[in-house]
Coordinates of C-alpha atoms in Angstrom, one line a residue:
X1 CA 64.6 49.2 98.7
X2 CA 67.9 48.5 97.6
X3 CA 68.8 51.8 97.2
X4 CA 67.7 53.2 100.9
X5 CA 69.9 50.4 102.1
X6 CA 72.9 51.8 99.9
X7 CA 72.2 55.8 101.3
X8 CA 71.7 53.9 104.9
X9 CA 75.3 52.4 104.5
X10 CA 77.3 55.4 103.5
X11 CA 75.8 57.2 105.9
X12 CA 76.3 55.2 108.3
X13 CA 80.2 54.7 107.2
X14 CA 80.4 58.8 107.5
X15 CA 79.2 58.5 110.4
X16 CA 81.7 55.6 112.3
X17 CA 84.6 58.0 109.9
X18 CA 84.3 60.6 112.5
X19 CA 83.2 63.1 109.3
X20 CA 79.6 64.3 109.2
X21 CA 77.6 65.7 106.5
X22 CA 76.9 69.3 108.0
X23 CA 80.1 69.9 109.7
X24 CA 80.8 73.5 109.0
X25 CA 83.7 74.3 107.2
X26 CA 86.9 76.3 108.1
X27 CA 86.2 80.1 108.1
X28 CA 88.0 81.9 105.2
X29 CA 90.8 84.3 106.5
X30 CA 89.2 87.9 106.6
X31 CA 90.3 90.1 103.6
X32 CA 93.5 92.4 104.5
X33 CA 91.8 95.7 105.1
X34 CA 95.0 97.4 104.8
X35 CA 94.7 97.0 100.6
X36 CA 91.0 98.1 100.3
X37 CA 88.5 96.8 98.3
X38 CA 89.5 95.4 94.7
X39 CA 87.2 95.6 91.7
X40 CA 87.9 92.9 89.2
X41 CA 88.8 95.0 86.2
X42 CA 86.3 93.7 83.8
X43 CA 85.9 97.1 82.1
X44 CA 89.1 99.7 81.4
X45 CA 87.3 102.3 83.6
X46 CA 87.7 99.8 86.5
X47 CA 91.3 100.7 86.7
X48 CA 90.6 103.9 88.6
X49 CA 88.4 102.6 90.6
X50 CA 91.4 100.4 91.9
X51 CA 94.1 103.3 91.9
X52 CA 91.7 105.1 93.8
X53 CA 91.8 102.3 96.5
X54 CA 95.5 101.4 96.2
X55 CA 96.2 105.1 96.9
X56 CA 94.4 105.2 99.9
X57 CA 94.9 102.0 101.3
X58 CA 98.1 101.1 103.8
X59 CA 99.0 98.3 101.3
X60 CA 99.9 98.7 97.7
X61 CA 98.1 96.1 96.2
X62 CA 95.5 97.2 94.3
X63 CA 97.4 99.9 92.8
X64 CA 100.4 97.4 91.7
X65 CA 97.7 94.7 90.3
X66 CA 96.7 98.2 88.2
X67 CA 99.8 98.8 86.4
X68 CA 100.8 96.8 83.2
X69 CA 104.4 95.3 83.7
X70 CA 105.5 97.6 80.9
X71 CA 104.0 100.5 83.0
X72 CA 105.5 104.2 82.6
X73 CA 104.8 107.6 83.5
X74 CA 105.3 110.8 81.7
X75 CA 105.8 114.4 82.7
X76 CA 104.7 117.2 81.3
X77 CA 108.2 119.0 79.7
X78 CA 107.8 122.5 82.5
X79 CA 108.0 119.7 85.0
X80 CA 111.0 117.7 83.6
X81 CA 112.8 120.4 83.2
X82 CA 112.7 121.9 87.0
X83 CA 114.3 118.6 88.1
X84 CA 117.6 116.8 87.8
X85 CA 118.7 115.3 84.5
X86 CA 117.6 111.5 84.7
X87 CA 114.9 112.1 87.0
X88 CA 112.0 110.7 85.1
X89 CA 114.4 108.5 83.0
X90 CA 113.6 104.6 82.8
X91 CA 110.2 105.3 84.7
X92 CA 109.4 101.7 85.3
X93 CA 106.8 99.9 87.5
X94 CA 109.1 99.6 89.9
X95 CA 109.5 102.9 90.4
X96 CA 106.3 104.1 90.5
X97 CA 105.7 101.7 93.0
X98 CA 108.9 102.7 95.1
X99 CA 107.6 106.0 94.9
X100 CA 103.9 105.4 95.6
X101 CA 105.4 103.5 99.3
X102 CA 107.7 106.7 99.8
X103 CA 104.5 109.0 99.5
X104 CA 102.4 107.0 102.0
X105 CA 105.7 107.4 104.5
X106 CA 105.1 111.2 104.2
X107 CA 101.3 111.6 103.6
X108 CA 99.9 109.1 106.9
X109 CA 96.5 111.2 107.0
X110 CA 93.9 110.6 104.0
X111 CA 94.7 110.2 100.9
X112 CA 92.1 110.6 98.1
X113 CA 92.2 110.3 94.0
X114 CA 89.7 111.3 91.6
X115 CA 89.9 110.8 87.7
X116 CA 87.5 112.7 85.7
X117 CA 85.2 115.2 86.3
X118 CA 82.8 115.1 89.3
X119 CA 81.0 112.1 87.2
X120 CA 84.2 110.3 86.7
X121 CA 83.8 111.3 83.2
X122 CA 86.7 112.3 80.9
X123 CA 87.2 115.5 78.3
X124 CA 88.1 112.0 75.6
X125 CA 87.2 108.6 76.1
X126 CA 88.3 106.3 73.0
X127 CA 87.5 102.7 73.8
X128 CA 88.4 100.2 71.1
X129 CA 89.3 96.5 71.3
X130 CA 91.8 95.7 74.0
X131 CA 92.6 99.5 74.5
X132 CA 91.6 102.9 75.8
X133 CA 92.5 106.1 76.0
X134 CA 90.9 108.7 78.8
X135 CA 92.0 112.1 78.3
X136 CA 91.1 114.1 82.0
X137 CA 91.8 115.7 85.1
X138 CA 93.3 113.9 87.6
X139 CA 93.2 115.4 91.6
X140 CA 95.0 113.9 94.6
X141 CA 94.7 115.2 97.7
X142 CA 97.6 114.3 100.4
X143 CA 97.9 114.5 104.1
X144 CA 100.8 114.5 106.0
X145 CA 98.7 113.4 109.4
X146 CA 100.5 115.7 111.7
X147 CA 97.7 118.6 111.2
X148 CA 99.0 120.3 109.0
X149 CA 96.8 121.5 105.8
X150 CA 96.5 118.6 103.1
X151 CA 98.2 118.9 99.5
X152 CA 96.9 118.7 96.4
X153 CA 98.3 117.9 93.3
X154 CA 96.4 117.7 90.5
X155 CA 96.4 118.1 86.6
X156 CA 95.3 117.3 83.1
X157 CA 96.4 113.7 81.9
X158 CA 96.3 111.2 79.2
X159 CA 96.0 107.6 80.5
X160 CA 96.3 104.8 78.2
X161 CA 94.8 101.3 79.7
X162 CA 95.0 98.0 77.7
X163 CA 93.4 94.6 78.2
X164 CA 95.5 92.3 79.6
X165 CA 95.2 88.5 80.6
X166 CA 94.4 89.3 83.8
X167 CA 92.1 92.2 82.6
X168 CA 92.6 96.2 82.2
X169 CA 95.7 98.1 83.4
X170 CA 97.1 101.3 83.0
X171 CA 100.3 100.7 80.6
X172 CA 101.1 104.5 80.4
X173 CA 100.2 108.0 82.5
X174 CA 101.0 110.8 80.5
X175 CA 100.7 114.4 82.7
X176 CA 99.9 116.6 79.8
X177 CA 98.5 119.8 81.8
X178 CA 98.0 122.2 85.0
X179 CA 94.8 122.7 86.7
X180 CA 95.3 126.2 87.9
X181 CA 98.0 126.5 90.3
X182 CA 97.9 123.4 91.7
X183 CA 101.6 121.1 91.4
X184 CA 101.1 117.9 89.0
X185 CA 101.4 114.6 89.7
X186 CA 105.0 114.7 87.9
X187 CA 106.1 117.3 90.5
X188 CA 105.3 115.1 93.2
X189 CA 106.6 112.4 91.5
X190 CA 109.9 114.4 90.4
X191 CA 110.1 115.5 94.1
X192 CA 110.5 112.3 95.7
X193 CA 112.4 110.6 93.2
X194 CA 115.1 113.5 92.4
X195 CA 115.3 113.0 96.7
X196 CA 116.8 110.0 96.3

């Protein structure tokens, strides 16, 4: 009895409050569709998945939360060498991701990325404790929006990820091959930063 009368009594203080029980609560803020959906990177193949999305989203979230802060890219030596000295000097995350906001300013149609094969399967996979290594094809295809045909760039690549606190991240892209006649990704990358 005692205890009905206790329940009754906050209740009824909730109530005279002006809170009730099944008030409904404040609507989350919708998710910013410019950065595309991101997939908690409990595994190191997750990282593409998230490139892949911060690539072809208006924002570059997703790809920046995917790059270790010691992040660097690496050209193939054919591709160094047809730009500027210093070009791909001191390739920091920073610069990728001045670069990566520079492309979306020039390529305003679709963009798409794939890593690995049709499969998303790499030529090497070496996953150990806290690191991988995915040796692969790479393929981004680029368009400028104005209806003109799109771009690809594409190549062979070694891409090192590690586990961080805040789970997997790509520390290092290494362009290590062509893929026919298409450019690479470190002649696009060249292109815009020897631009500057």
């Amino acid at each position: 009895m005692k205890r009905s009368a206790v329940i009754a009594f906050i209740l009824a203080a909730l109530l005279a409050g002006g809170g009730c029980l099944f008030e409904p609560r404040e609507a989350q803020p919708p998710l910013d569709e410019s950065e595309g959906d991101w997939v908690v990177p409990k595994t190191p193949k997750d990282v593409f998945l998230n490139l892949v999305t911060g690539l072809s989203s208006a924002g570059n979230s997703n790809y920046e939360r995917s790059l270790a802060d010691e992040f660097t890219f690496t050209p193939r030596d054919q591709d160094r060498s047809n730009f500027p000295d210093g070009t791909f000097d001191e390739w920091t995350k920073e610069v990728e991701l001045e670069i990566l906001t520079r492309i979306k300013g020039d390529y305003q149609g679709e963009r798409t990325a794939e890593f690995g094969d049709e499969n998303g399967q790499f030529a090497r996979e070496d996953v150990q404790v806290g690191w991988a290594e995915y040796e692969g094809q790479y393929r981004w295809t680029l368009d400028p929006g104005d209806g003109s045909e799109p771009e690809v760039y594409a190549g062979t690549a070694v891409f090192y990820i590690e586990e961080k606190t805040s789970g997997w991240v790509l520390v290092r892209w290494e362009d290590i091959d062509v893929i026919g006649s298409y450019p690479t990704s470190g002649n696009l990358r060249g292109t815009f930063r020897a631009a500057n």
